[in-house]
PDB file of N, CA, C and O in Angstrom:
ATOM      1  N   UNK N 957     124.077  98.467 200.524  1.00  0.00           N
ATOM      2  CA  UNK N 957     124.736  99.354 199.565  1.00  0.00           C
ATOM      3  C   UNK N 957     124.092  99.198 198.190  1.00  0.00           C
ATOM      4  O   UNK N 957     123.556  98.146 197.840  1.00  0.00           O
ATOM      5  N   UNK N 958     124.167 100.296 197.421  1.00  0.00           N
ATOM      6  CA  UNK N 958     123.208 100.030 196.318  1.00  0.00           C
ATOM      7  C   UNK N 958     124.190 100.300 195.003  1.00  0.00           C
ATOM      8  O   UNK N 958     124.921 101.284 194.899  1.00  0.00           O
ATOM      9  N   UNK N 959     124.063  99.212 193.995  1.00  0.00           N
ATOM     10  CA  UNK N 959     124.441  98.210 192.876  1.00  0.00           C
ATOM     11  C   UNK N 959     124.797  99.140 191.870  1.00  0.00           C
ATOM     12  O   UNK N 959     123.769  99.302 191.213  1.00  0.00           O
ATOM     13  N   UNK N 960     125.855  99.956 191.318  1.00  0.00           N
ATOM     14  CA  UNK N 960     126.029 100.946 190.061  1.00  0.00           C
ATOM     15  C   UNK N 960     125.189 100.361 189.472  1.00  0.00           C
ATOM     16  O   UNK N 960     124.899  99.166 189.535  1.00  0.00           O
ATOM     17  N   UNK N 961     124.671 101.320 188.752  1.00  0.00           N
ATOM     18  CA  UNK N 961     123.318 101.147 187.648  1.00  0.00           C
ATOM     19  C   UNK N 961     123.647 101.152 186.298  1.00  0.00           C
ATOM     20  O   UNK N 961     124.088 102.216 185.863  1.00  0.00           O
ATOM     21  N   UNK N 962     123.550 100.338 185.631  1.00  0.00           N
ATOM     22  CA  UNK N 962     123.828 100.494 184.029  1.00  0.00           C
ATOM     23  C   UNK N 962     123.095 101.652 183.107  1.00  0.00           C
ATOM     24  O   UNK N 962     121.876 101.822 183.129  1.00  0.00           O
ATOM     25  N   UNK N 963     123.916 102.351 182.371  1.00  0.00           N
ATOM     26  CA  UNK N 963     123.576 103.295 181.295  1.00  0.00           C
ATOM     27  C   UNK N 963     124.238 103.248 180.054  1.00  0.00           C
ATOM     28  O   UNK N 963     124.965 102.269 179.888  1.00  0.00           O
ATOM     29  N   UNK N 964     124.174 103.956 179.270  1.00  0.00           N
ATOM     30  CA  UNK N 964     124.616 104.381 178.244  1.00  0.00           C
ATOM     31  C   UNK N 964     125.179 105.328 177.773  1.00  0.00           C
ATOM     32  O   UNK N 964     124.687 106.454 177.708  1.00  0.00           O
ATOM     33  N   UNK N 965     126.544 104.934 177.287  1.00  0.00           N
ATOM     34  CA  UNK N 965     126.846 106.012 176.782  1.00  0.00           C
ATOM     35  C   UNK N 965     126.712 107.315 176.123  1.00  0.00           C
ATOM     36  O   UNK N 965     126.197 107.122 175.021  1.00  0.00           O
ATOM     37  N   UNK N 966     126.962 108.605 176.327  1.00  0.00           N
ATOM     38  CA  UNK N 966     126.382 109.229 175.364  1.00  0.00           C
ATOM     39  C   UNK N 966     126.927 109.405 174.085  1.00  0.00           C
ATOM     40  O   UNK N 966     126.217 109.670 173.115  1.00  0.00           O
ATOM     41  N   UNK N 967     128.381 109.249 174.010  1.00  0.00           N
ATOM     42  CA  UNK N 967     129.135 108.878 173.279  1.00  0.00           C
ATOM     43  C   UNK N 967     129.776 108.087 172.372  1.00  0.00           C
ATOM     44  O   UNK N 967     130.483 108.433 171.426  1.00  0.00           O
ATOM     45  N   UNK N 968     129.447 106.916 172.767  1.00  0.00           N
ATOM     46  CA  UNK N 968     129.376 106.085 171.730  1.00  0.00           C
ATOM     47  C   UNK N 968     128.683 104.973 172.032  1.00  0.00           C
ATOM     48  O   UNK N 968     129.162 103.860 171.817  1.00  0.00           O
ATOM     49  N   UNK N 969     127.131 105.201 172.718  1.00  0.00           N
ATOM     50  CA  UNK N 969     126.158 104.093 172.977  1.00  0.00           C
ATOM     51  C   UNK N 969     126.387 102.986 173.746  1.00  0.00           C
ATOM     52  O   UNK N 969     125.440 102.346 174.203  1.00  0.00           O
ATOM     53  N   UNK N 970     127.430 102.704 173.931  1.00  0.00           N
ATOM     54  CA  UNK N 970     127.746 101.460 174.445  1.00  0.00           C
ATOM     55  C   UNK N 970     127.727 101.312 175.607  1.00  0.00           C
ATOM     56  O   UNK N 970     128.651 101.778 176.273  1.00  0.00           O
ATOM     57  N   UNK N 971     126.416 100.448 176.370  1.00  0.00           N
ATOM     58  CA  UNK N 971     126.548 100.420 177.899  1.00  0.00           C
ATOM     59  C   UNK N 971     127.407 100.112 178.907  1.00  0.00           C
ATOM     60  O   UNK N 971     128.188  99.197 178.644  1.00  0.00           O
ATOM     61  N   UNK N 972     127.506 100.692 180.169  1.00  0.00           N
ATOM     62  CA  UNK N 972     128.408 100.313 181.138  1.00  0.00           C
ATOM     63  C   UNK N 972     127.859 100.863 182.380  1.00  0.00           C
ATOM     64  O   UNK N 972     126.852 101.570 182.348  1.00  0.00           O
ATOM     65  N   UNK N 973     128.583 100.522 183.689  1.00  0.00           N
ATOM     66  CA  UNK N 973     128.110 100.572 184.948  1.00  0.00           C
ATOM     67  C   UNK N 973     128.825 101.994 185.559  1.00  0.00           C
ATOM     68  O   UNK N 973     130.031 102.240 185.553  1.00  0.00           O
ATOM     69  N   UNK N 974     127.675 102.904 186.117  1.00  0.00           N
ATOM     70  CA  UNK N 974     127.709 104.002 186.520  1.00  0.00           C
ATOM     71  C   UNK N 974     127.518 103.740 187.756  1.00  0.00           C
ATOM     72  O   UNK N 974     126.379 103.320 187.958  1.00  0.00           O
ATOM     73  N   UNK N 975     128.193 103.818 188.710  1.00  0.00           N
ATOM     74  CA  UNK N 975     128.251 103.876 190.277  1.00  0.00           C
ATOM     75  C   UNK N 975     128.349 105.237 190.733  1.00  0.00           C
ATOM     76  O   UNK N 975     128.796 105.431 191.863  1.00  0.00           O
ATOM     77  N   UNK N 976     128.094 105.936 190.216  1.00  0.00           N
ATOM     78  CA  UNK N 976     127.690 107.798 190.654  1.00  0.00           C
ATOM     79  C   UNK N 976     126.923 107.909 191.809  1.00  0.00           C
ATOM     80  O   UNK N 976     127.433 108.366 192.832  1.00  0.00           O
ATOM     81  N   UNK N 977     125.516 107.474 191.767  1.00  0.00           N
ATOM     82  CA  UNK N 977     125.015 107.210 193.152  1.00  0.00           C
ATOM     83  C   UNK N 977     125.323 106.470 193.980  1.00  0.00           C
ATOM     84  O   UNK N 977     124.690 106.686 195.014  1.00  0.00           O
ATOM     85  N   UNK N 978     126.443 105.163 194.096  1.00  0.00           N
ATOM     86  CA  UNK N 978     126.619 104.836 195.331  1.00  0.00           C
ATOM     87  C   UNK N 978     127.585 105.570 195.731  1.00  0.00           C
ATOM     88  O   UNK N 978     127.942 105.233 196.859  1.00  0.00           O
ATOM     89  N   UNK N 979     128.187 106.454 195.292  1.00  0.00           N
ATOM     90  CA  UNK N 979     129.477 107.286 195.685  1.00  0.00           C
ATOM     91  C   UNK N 979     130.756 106.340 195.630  1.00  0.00           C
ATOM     92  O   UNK N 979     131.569 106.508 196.540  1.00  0.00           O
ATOM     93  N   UNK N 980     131.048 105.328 194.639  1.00  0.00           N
ATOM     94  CA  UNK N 980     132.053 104.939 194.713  1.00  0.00           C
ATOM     95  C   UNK N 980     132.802 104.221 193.068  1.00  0.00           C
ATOM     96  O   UNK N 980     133.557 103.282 192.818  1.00  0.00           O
ATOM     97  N   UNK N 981     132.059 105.313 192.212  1.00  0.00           N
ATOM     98  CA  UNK N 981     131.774 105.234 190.697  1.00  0.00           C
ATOM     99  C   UNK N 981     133.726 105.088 190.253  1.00  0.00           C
ATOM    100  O   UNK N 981     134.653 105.604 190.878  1.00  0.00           O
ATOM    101  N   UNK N 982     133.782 104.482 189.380  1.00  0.00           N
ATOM    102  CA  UNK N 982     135.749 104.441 189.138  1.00  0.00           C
ATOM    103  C   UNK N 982     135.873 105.591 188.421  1.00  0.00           C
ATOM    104  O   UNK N 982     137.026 105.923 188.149  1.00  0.00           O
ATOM    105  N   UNK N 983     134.631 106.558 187.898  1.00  0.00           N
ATOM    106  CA  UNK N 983     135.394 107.810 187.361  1.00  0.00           C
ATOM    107  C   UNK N 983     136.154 108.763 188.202  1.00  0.00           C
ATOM    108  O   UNK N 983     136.834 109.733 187.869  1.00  0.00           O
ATOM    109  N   UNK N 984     135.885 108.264 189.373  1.00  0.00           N
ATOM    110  CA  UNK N 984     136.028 109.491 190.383  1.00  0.00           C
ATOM    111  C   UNK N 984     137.924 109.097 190.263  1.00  0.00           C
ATOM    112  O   UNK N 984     138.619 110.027 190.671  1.00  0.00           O
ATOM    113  N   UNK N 985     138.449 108.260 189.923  1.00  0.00           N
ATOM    114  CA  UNK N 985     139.840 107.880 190.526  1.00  0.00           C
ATOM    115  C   UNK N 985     140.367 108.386 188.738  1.00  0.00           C
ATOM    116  O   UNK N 985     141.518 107.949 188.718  1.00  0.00           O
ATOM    117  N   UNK N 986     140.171 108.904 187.626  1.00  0.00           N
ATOM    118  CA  UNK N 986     140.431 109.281 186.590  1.00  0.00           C
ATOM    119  C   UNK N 986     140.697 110.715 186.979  1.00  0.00           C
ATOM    120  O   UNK N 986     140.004 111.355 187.770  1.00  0.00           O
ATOM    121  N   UNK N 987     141.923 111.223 186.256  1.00  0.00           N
ATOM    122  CA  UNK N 987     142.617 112.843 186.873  1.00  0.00           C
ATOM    123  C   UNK N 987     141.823 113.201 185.585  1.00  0.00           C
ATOM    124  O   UNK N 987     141.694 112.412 184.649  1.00  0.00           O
ATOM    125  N   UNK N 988     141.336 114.370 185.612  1.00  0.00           N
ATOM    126  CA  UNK N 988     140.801 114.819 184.438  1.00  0.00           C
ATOM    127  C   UNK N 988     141.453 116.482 184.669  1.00  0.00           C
ATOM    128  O   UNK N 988     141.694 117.174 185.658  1.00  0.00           O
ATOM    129  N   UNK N 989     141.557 116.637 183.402  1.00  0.00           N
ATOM    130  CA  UNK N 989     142.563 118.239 183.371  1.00  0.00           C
ATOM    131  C   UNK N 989     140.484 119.034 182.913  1.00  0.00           C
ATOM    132  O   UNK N 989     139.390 118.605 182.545  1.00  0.00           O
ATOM    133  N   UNK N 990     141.300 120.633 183.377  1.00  0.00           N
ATOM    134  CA  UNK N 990     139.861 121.297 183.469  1.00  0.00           C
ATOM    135  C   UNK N 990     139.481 121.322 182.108  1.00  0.00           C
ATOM    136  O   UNK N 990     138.272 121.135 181.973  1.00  0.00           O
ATOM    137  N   UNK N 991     140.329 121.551 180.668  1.00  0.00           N
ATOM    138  CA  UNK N 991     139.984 121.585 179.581  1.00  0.00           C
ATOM    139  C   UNK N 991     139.023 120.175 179.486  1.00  0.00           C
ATOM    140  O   UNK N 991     137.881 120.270 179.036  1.00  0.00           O
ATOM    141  N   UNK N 992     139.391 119.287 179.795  1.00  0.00           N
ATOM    142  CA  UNK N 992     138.525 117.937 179.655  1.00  0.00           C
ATOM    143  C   UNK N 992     137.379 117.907 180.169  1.00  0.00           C
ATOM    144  O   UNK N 992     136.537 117.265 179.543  1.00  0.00           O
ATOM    145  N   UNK N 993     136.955 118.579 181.466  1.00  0.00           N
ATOM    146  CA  UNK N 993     135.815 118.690 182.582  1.00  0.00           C
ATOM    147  C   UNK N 993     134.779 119.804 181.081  1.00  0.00           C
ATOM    148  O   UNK N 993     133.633 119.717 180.641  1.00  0.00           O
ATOM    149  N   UNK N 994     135.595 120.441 180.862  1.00  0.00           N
ATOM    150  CA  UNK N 994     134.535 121.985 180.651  1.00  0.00           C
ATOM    151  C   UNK N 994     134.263 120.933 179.049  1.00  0.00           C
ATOM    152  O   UNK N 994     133.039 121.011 178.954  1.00  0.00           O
ATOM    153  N   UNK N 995     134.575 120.357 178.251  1.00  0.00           N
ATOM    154  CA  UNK N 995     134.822 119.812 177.008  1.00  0.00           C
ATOM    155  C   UNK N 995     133.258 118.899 177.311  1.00  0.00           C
ATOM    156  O   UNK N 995     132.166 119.208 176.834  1.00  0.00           O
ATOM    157  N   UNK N 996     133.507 117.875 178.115  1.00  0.00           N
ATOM    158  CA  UNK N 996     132.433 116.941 178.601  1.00  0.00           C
ATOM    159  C   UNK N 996     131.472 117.481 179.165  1.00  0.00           C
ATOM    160  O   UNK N 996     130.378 116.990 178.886  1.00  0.00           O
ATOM    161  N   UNK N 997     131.488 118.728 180.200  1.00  0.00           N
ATOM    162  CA  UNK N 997     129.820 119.098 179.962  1.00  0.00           C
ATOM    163  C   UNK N 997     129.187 119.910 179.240  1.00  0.00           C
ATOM    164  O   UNK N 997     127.998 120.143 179.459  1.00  0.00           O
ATOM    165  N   UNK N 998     130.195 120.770 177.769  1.00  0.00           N
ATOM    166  CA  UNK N 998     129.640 121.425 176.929  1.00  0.00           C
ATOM    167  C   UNK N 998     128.850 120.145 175.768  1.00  0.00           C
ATOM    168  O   UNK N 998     127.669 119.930 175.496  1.00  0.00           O
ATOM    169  N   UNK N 999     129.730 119.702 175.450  1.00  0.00           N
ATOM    170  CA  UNK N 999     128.838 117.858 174.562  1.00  0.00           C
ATOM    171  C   UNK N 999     128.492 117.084 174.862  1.00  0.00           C
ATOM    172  O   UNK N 999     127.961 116.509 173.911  1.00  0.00           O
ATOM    173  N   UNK N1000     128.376 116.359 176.037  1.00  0.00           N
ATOM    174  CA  UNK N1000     127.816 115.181 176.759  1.00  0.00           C
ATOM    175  C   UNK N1000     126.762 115.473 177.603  1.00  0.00           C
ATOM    176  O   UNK N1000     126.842 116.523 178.240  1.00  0.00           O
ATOM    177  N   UNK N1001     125.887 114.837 177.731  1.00  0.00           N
ATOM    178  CA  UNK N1001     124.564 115.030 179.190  1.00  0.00           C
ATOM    179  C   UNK N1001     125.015 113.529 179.641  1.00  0.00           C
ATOM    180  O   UNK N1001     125.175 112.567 178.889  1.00  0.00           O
ATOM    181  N   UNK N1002     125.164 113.564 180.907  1.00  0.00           N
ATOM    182  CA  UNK N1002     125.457 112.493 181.726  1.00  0.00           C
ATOM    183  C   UNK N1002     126.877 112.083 181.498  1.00  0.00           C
ATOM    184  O   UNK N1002     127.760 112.770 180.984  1.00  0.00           O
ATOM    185  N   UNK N1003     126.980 110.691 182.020  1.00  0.00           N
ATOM    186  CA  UNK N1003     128.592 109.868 182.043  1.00  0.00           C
ATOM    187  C   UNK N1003     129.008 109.238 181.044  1.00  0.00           C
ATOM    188  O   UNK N1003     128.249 108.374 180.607  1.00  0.00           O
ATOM    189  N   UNK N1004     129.948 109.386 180.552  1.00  0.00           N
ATOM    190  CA  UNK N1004     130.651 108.930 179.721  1.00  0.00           C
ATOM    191  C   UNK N1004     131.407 107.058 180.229  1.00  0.00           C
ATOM    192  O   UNK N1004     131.716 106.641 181.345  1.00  0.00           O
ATOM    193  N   UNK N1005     131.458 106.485 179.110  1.00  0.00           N
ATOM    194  CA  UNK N1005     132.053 105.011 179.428  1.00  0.00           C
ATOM    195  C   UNK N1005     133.928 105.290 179.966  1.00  0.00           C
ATOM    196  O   UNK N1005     134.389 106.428 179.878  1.00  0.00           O
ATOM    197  N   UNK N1006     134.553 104.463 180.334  1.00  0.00           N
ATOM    198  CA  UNK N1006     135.270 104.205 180.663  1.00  0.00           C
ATOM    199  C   UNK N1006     136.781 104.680 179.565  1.00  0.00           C
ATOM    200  O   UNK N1006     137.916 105.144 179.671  1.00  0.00           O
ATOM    201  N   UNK N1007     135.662 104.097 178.369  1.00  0.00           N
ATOM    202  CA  UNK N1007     137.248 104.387 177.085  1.00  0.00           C
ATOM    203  C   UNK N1007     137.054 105.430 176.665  1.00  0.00           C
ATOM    204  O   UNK N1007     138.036 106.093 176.332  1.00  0.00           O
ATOM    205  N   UNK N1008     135.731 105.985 176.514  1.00  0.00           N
ATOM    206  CA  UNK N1008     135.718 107.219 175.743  1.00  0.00           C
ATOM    207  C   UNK N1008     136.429 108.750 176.629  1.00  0.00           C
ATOM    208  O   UNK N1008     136.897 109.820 176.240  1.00  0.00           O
ATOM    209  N   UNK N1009     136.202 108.166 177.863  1.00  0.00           N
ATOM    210  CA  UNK N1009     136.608 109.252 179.230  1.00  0.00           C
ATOM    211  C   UNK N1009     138.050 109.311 178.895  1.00  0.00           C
ATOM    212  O   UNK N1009     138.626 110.397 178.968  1.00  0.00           O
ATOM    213  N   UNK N1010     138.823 108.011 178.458  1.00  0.00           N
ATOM    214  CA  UNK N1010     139.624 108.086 178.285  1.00  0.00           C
ATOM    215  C   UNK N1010     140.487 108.339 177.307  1.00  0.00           C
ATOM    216  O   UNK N1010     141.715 108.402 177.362  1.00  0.00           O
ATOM    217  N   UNK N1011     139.695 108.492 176.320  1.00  0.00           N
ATOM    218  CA  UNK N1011     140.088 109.307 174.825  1.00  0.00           C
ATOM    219  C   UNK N1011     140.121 110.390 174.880  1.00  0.00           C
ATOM    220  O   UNK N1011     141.030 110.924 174.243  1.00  0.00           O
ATOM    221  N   UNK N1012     139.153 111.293 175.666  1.00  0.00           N
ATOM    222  CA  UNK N1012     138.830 112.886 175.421  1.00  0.00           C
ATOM    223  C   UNK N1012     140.178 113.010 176.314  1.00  0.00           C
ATOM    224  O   UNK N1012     141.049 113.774 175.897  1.00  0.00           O
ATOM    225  N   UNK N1013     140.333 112.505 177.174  1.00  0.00           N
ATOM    226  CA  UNK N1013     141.600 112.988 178.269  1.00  0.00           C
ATOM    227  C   UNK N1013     143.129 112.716 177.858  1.00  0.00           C
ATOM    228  O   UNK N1013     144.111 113.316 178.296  1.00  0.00           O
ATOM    229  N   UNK N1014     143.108 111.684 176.925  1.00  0.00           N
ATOM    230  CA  UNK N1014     144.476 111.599 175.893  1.00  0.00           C
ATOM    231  C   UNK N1014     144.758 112.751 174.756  1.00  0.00           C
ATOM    232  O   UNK N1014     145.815 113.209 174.322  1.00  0.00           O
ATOM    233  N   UNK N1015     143.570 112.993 174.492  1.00  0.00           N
ATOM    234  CA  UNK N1015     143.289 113.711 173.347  1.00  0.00           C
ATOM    235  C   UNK N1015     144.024 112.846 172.018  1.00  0.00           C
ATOM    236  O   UNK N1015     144.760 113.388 171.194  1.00  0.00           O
ATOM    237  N   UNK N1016     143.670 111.471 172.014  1.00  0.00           N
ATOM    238  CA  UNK N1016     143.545 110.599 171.028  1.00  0.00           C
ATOM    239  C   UNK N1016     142.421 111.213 169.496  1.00  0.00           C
ATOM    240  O   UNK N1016     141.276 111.665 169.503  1.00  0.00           O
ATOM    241  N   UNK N1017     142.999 111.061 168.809  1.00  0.00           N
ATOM    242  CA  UNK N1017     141.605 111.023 167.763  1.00  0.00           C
ATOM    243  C   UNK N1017     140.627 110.189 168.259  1.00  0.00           C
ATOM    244  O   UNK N1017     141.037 109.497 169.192  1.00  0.00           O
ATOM    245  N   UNK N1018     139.423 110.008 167.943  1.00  0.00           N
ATOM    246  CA  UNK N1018     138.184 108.997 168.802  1.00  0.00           C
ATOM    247  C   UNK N1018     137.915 108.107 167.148  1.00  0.00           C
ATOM    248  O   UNK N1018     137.858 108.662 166.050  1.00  0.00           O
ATOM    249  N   UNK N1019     137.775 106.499 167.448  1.00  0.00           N
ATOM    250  CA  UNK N1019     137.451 105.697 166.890  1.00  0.00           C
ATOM    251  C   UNK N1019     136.240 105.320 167.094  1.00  0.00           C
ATOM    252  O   UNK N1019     136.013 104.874 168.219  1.00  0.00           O
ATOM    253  N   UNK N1020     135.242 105.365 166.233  1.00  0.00           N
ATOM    254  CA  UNK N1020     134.063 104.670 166.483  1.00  0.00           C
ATOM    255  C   UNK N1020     133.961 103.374 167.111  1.00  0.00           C
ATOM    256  O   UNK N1020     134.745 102.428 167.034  1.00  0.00           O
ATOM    257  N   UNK N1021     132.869 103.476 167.746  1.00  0.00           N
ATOM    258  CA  UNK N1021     132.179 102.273 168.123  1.00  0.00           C
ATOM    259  C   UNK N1021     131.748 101.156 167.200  1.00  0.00           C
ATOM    260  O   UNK N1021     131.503 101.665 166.107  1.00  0.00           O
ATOM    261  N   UNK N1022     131.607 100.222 167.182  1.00  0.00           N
ATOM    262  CA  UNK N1022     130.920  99.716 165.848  1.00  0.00           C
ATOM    263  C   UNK N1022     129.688  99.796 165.716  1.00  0.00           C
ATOM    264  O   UNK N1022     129.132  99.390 164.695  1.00  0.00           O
ATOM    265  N   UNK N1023     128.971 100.392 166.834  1.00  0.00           N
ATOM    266  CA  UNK N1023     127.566 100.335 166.635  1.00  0.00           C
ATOM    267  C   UNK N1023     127.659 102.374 166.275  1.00  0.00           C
ATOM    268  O   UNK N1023     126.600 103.001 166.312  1.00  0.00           O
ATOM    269  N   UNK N1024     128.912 103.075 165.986  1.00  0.00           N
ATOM    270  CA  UNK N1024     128.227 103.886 165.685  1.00  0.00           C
ATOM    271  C   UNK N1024     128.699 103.833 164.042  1.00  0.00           C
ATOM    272  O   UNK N1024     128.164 104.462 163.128  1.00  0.00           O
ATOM    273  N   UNK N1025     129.922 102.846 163.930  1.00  0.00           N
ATOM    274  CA  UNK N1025     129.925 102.688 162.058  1.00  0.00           C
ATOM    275  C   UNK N1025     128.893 102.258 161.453  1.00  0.00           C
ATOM    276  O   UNK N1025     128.421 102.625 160.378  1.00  0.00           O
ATOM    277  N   UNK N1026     128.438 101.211 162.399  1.00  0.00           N
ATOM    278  CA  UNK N1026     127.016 100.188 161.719  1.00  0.00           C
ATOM    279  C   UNK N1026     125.458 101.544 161.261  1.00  0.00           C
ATOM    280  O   UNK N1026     124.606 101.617 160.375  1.00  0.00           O
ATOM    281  N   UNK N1027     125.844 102.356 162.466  1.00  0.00           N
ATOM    282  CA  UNK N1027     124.506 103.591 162.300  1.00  0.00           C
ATOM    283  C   UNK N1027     124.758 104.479 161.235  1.00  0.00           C
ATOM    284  O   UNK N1027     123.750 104.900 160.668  1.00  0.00           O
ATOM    285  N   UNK N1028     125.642 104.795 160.900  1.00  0.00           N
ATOM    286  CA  UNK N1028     126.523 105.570 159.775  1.00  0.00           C
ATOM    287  C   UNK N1028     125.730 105.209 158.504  1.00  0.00           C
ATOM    288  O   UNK N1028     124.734 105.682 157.956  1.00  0.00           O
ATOM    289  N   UNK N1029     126.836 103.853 158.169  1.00  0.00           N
ATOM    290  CA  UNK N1029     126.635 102.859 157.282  1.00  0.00           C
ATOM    291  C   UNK N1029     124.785 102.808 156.823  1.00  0.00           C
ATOM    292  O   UNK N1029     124.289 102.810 155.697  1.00  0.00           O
ATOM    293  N   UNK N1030     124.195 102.771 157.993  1.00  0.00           N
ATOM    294  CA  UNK N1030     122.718 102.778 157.387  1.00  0.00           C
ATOM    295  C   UNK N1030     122.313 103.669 157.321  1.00  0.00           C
ATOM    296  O   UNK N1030     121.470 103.445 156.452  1.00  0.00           O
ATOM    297  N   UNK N1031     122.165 105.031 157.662  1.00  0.00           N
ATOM    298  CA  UNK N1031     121.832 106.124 157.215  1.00  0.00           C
ATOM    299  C   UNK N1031     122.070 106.390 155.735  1.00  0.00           C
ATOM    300  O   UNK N1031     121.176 106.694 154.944  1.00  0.00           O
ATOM    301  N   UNK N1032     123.614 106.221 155.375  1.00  0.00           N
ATOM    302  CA  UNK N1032     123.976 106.344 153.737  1.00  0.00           C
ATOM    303  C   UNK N1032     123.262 105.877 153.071  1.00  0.00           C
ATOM    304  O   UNK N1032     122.856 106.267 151.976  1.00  0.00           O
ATOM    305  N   UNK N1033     122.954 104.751 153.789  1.00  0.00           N
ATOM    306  CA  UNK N1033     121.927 103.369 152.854  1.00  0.00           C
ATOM    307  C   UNK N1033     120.686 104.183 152.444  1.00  0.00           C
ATOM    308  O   UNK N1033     120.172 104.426 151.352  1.00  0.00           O
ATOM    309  N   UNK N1034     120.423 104.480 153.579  1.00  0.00           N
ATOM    310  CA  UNK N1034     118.771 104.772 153.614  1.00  0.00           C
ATOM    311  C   UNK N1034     118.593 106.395 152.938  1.00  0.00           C
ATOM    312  O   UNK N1034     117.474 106.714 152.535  1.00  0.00           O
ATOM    313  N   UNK N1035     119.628 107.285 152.848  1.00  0.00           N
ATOM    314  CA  UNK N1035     119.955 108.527 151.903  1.00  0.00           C
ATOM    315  C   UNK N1035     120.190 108.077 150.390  1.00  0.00           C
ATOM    316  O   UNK N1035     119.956 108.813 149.431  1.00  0.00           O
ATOM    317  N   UNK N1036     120.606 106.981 150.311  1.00  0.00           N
ATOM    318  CA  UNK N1036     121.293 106.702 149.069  1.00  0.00           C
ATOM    319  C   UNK N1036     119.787 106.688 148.568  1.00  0.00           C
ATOM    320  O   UNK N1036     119.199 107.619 148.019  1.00  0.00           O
ATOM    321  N   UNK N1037     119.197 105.194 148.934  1.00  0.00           N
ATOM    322  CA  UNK N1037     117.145 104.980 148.449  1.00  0.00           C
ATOM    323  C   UNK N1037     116.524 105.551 148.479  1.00  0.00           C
ATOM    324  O   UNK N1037     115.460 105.238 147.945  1.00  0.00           O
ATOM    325  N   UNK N1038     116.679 107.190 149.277  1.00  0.00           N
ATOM    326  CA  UNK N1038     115.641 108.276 149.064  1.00  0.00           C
ATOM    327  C   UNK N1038     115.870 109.172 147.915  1.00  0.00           C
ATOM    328  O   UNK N1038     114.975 109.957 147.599  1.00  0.00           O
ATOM    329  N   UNK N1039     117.112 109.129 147.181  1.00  0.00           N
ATOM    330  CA  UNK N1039     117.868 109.959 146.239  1.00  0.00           C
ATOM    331  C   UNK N1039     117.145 109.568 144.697  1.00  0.00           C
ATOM    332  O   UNK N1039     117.557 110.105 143.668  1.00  0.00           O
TER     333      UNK N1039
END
């Protein structure tokens, strides 16, 4: 049997294990309403992590990652020194 494969989020970078090809991936056991299905393949290419799947489907506001505050944070930086 072959080993879910690690990827990345597209969403908020943060890696996790995609079992899509062995056919026994844990997204498959997540109810997703169709607004959520059509939502995720108009903005996302590929799988989404575990929490974020589970934000779009709460319809929670979404909290960054810290690696996407930390990317933020340096962009300003690096806009601020080009100014």
């Amino acid at each position: 049997m072959t080993s879910a494969a690690p990827v990345v989020c597209p969403r908020c970078s943060e890696p996790f294990e995609c079992g899509v090809d062995t056919g026994g991936c844990w997204c498959k056991s997540v109810p997703l309403s169709d607004a959520t299905r059509s939502a995720f393949a108009e903005y996302y290419e590929g799988c989404l992590c575990p929490t974020c799947l589970g934000v779009l489907e709460s319809g929670r506001p979404p909290v960054p990652s810290v690696r996407e505050f930390l990317t933020s944070q340096l962009k300003l930086m690096r806009n601020r020194k080009g100014t």
